[in-house]
Amino acid sequence: MDPAGSTFIFCDGFLLVRAGGLEPAGTEALPELEQTRKVLDSFVVRPQGCVATGVSGAPDAAPAGCAWARVRALVGAESPHAATACRALGLLNWRAMHRFCGACGGPLEEHPVEIARKCAACGHVDYPSMAPAVIVRVEKEGQILLARHVQRIPDLWTCLAGYVEVGESLEDCVRREVKEEAGIDVDDVRYVGSQHWPFPNQMMVGFRARWKSGELKLQPEELSDARWFDPADLPNIPPPGSMAWRLIHGGG
Ligand SMILES: [Zn+2]
């Protein structure tokens, strides 16, 4: 699918689509949107050649014939627009948080050549950045560890995950996060795959690891519950399209 010339309109992480599907709505919806909303940013996503536009407000009322769809829904449905929508949203999120130079405080401008922003005052160049995070399938005697997270949907069971800290490797991060959140030691940490997750800016790096020692002891600020599950008898887990789903379903 060639996205060149198409327009992706976002509001608070939602994409404007044609009602009844997940097809991006395009510029014809903009005049009606602009009656009640402000365009916060609009730029060409390179090299795809589409336009990403962010509008103000909440993803509630949509123009006639349109609807707001979660970008995650496009990922889950394996929409042909999902990859471009994720890139456009990731860049939109990055630009919203990088409007001024971190070195001198001056306003950033479009870099004339690169996918970056440049400070006219001091020349500092900011490149799009992501926050690396690990997510891990921990296995013990044929069972997998799933947890309910304090900050997430109460009934959703998923893999342990956490942000990589400065100075540690991805594998160190897996061992540390599992120890901190669940109180157990793991080894045999193996890479499974990765996924850009622009909600707002993660790079999710998936691993599998084997329980080595210890009993479950939860970090109450992070987890409300954690248990070992038989893969044939799973609770409510994240939907397809996420790294968590892939890991829970075998990690292949
Ligand atoms: Zn500067």
Short mmCIF file of C-alpha atoms and ligand atoms in Angstrom, two decimals:
data_model
loop_
_atom_site.label_atom_id
_atom_site.label_comp_id
_atom_site.label_asym_id
_atom_site.label_seq_id
_atom_site.Cartn_x
_atom_site.Cartn_y
_atom_site.Cartn_z
CA MET A 1 0.00 0.00 0.00
CA ASP A 2 1.54 3.30 -1.09
CA PRO A 3 0.75 5.96 1.51
CA ALA A 4 2.21 8.84 -0.57
CA GLY A 5 -0.26 11.68 -0.83
CA SER A 6 -2.57 10.36 1.86
CA THR A 7 -3.29 12.21 5.09
CA PHE A 8 -3.38 10.84 8.62
CA ILE A 9 -5.27 13.04 11.09
CA PHE A 10 -4.68 12.32 14.77
CA CYS A 11 -6.25 13.44 18.00
CA ASP A 12 -4.80 12.26 21.30
CA GLY A 13 -3.48 8.98 19.85
CA PHE A 14 -6.61 8.29 17.79
CA LEU A 15 -6.69 8.30 13.98
CA LEU A 16 -9.57 9.75 11.97
CA VAL A 17 -10.98 6.96 9.81
CA ARG A 18 -13.93 6.48 7.50
CA ALA A 19 -16.87 5.27 9.57
CA GLY A 20 -17.35 1.52 9.55
CA GLY A 21 -13.72 0.64 8.86
CA LEU A 22 -10.12 1.58 9.50
CA GLU A 23 -9.37 3.48 6.28
CA PRO A 24 -7.75 6.89 7.01
CA ALA A 25 -10.28 9.66 6.41
CA GLY A 26 -8.06 12.15 4.55
CA THR A 27 -8.04 15.90 4.09
CA GLU A 28 -11.69 16.28 3.08
CA ALA A 29 -12.59 16.00 6.77
CA LEU A 30 -10.29 18.86 7.79
CA PRO A 31 -12.59 21.86 7.09
CA GLU A 32 -15.27 20.47 9.40
CA LEU A 33 -12.68 19.62 12.06
CA GLU A 34 -11.20 23.11 11.91
CA GLN A 35 -14.54 24.65 12.84
CA THR A 36 -14.10 23.42 16.40
CA ARG A 37 -10.45 22.37 16.70
CA LYS A 38 -6.97 23.75 16.15
CA VAL A 39 -4.37 22.11 13.94
CA LEU A 40 -1.47 21.57 16.37
CA ASP A 41 1.05 20.26 13.87
CA SER A 42 1.17 19.13 10.26
CA PHE A 43 4.16 17.72 8.41
CA VAL A 44 5.20 15.32 5.67
CA VAL A 45 6.25 11.90 6.96
CA ARG A 46 9.36 10.90 5.10
CA PRO A 47 10.09 8.74 3.24
CA GLN A 48 6.48 7.54 3.03
CA GLY A 49 5.30 10.89 1.64
CA CYS A 50 2.03 11.08 3.57
CA VAL A 51 0.97 14.02 5.71
CA ALA A 52 0.50 13.68 9.48
CA THR A 53 -1.76 16.24 11.13
CA GLY A 54 -2.53 16.56 14.82
CA VAL A 55 -5.64 18.37 16.01
CA SER A 56 -6.60 19.64 19.43
CA GLY A 57 -9.37 18.41 21.71
CA ALA A 58 -10.58 14.95 22.59
CA PRO A 59 -11.36 12.09 20.19
CA ASP A 60 -15.11 12.41 20.70
CA ALA A 61 -17.27 14.05 18.02
CA ALA A 62 -16.03 13.21 14.51
CA PRO A 63 -16.93 14.82 11.17
CA ALA A 64 -19.82 13.31 9.17
CA GLY A 65 -18.97 9.87 7.83
CA CYS A 66 -15.89 9.57 10.02
CA ALA A 67 -14.90 8.08 13.35
CA TRP A 68 -11.89 8.18 15.68
CA ALA A 69 -10.09 4.83 15.89
CA ARG A 70 -7.34 3.81 18.27
CA VAL A 71 -4.10 3.38 16.33
CA ARG A 72 -3.68 0.16 18.34
CA ALA A 73 -6.83 -1.10 16.64
CA LEU A 74 -5.09 -0.77 13.26
CA VAL A 75 -2.12 -2.70 14.65
CA GLY A 76 -4.39 -5.42 16.05
CA ALA A 77 -6.32 -5.71 12.78
CA GLU A 78 -3.04 -5.88 10.81
CA SER A 79 -4.31 -2.99 8.69
CA PRO A 80 -2.09 -2.14 5.70
CA HIS A 81 -2.02 1.40 7.14
CA ALA A 82 -0.82 0.31 10.58
CA ALA A 83 2.93 0.74 10.05
CA THR A 84 2.57 4.20 8.48
CA ALA A 85 0.07 5.28 11.13
CA CYS A 86 2.47 4.18 13.88
CA ARG A 87 5.37 6.03 12.31
CA ALA A 88 3.28 9.16 11.77
CA LEU A 89 1.93 9.07 15.32
CA GLY A 90 5.38 8.39 16.79
CA LEU A 91 6.83 11.38 14.95
CA LEU A 92 3.86 13.55 15.91
CA ASN A 93 4.31 12.62 19.58
CA TRP A 94 8.05 13.27 19.38
CA ARG A 95 7.59 16.67 17.73
CA ALA A 96 5.03 17.72 20.33
CA MET A 97 7.60 17.12 23.08
CA HIS A 98 10.58 18.61 21.20
CA ARG A 99 9.56 22.12 20.30
CA PHE A 100 12.48 23.83 22.01
CA CYS A 101 16.22 23.26 22.09
CA GLY A 102 17.42 21.28 25.10
CA ALA A 103 20.77 23.06 25.00
CA CYS A 104 19.81 26.75 24.78
CA GLY A 105 16.01 26.87 24.95
CA GLY A 106 15.57 28.40 21.49
CA PRO A 107 12.78 27.23 19.19
CA LEU A 108 13.49 24.21 16.99
CA GLU A 109 12.91 24.31 13.24
CA GLU A 110 12.63 21.67 10.54
CA HIS A 111 16.00 20.28 9.57
CA PRO A 112 16.40 21.04 5.85
CA VAL A 113 17.68 17.56 4.94
CA GLU A 114 17.35 15.06 7.76
CA ILE A 115 14.37 13.73 9.68
CA ALA A 116 15.21 15.92 12.63
CA ARG A 117 14.72 19.38 14.13
CA LYS A 118 17.41 21.99 14.40
CA CYS A 119 17.98 24.97 16.68
CA ALA A 120 18.51 28.15 14.66
CA ALA A 121 20.26 29.81 17.61
CA CYS A 122 22.94 27.24 18.53
CA GLY A 123 22.80 24.61 15.78
CA HIS A 124 21.85 21.72 18.07
CA VAL A 125 20.09 18.93 16.14
CA ASP A 126 17.40 16.76 17.76
CA TYR A 127 16.67 13.38 16.18
CA PRO A 128 13.47 11.41 16.80
CA SER A 129 13.93 9.31 19.91
CA MET A 130 12.17 6.37 21.51
CA ALA A 131 12.21 4.95 25.02
CA PRO A 132 13.44 1.33 25.03
CA ALA A 133 11.44 -1.02 27.23
CA VAL A 134 11.67 -4.77 27.74
CA ILE A 135 8.74 -7.15 28.00
CA VAL A 136 9.31 -10.75 29.01
CA ARG A 137 7.66 -14.15 28.96
CA VAL A 138 8.91 -15.86 32.12
CA GLU A 139 8.53 -19.65 32.06
CA LYS A 140 8.57 -22.16 34.89
CA GLU A 141 7.90 -25.86 34.40
CA GLY A 142 5.60 -25.30 31.43
CA GLN A 143 3.75 -22.38 32.98
CA ILE A 144 4.07 -18.67 32.23
CA LEU A 145 4.06 -15.70 34.57
CA LEU A 146 1.34 -13.11 34.00
CA ALA A 147 0.50 -10.13 36.15
CA ARG A 148 -2.17 -7.53 36.67
CA HIS A 149 -0.72 -4.03 36.77
CA VAL A 150 -1.82 -1.31 39.16
CA GLN A 151 -1.76 1.37 36.45
CA ARG A 152 -3.60 -0.63 33.80
CA ILE A 153 -6.97 -2.24 33.13
CA PRO A 154 -7.73 -4.16 36.35
CA ASP A 155 -8.83 -7.38 34.64
CA LEU A 156 -5.96 -7.54 32.12
CA TRP A 157 -3.19 -10.08 32.69
CA THR A 158 0.04 -9.53 30.82
CA CYS A 159 3.80 -10.04 30.82
CA LEU A 160 6.14 -8.11 33.07
CA ALA A 161 7.70 -5.09 31.39
CA GLY A 162 9.74 -2.05 32.22
CA TYR A 163 11.91 0.73 30.88
CA VAL A 164 15.60 0.21 30.27
CA GLU A 165 17.77 2.28 32.57
CA VAL A 166 20.87 4.18 31.55
CA GLY A 167 23.92 1.95 31.78
CA GLU A 168 22.23 -1.46 31.65
CA SER A 169 21.89 -3.97 28.84
CA LEU A 170 18.49 -5.20 27.70
CA GLU A 171 19.19 -8.55 29.37
CA ASP A 172 20.20 -6.79 32.62
CA CYS A 173 16.92 -4.90 32.44
CA VAL A 174 14.92 -8.13 32.09
CA ARG A 175 16.60 -9.62 35.17
CA ARG A 176 16.21 -6.43 37.20
CA GLU A 177 12.56 -5.80 36.30
CA VAL A 178 11.51 -9.37 37.08
CA LYS A 179 13.39 -9.30 40.36
CA GLU A 180 11.98 -5.89 41.37
CA GLU A 181 8.38 -6.53 40.39
CA ALA A 182 7.96 -10.24 41.13
CA GLY A 183 10.84 -11.07 43.50
CA ILE A 184 12.25 -13.96 41.46
CA ASP A 185 15.51 -14.57 39.63
CA VAL A 186 15.54 -15.58 35.96
CA ASP A 187 18.20 -16.80 33.57
CA ASP A 188 18.46 -17.97 29.96
CA VAL A 189 17.22 -14.56 28.77
CA ARG A 190 16.63 -14.75 25.02
CA TYR A 191 15.59 -12.15 22.49
CA VAL A 192 12.31 -12.79 20.71
CA GLY A 193 11.50 -9.65 18.70
CA SER A 194 10.72 -5.97 18.87
CA GLN A 195 7.95 -3.55 18.07
CA HIS A 196 7.67 0.21 17.84
CA TRP A 197 4.83 1.17 20.18
CA PRO A 198 4.03 4.89 19.75
CA PHE A 199 1.79 5.23 22.85
CA PRO A 200 3.57 7.57 23.25
CA ASN A 201 7.13 6.54 22.34
CA GLN A 202 8.23 3.06 23.35
CA MET A 203 10.43 0.57 21.56
CA MET A 204 9.21 -2.70 23.04
CA VAL A 205 11.87 -5.40 23.03
CA GLY A 206 10.46 -8.86 23.70
CA PHE A 207 12.31 -11.63 25.55
CA ARG A 208 11.70 -15.01 27.04
CA ALA A 209 13.42 -16.08 30.24
CA ARG A 210 13.43 -19.09 32.57
CA TRP A 211 12.64 -18.98 36.26
CA LYS A 212 15.79 -19.72 38.20
CA SER A 213 14.93 -19.29 41.87
CA GLY A 214 12.67 -17.59 44.39
CA GLU A 215 8.99 -17.34 45.28
CA LEU A 216 6.66 -14.68 43.87
CA LYS A 217 6.80 -11.55 46.00
CA LEU A 218 5.03 -8.63 44.35
CA GLN A 219 5.98 -4.98 44.26
CA PRO A 220 2.65 -3.46 45.35
CA GLU A 221 3.17 -0.11 43.58
CA GLU A 222 3.47 -1.96 40.25
CA LEU A 223 1.49 -5.20 40.44
CA SER A 224 -1.85 -6.00 42.00
CA ASP A 225 -1.47 -9.73 41.30
CA ALA A 226 0.84 -12.19 39.54
CA ARG A 227 0.46 -15.92 38.99
CA TRP A 228 1.76 -18.84 36.96
CA PHE A 229 -0.64 -19.86 34.20
CA ASP A 230 -0.96 -22.92 32.05
CA PRO A 231 -0.71 -21.72 28.39
CA ALA A 232 -3.84 -23.77 27.62
CA ASP A 233 -5.87 -21.96 30.29
CA LEU A 234 -5.18 -18.25 29.98
CA PRO A 235 -7.00 -15.33 31.63
CA ASN A 236 -7.95 -12.07 29.87
CA ILE A 237 -4.79 -11.00 27.99
CA PRO A 238 -3.87 -8.10 25.64
CA PRO A 239 -5.26 -8.27 22.10
CA PRO A 240 -3.41 -9.50 18.99
CA GLY A 241 -0.92 -7.10 17.47
CA SER A 242 0.92 -6.40 20.71
CA MET A 243 4.27 -7.85 21.71
CA ALA A 244 2.60 -9.15 24.88
CA TRP A 245 0.15 -11.22 22.83
CA ARG A 246 2.97 -12.62 20.72
CA LEU A 247 5.01 -13.57 23.79
CA ILE A 248 2.07 -15.12 25.61
CA HIS A 249 1.24 -17.19 22.53
CA GLY A 250 4.60 -18.88 22.43
CA GLY A 251 7.02 -16.07 21.85
CA GLY A 252 7.84 -17.15 18.30
ZN ZN B 1 19.89 25.76 20.84
#
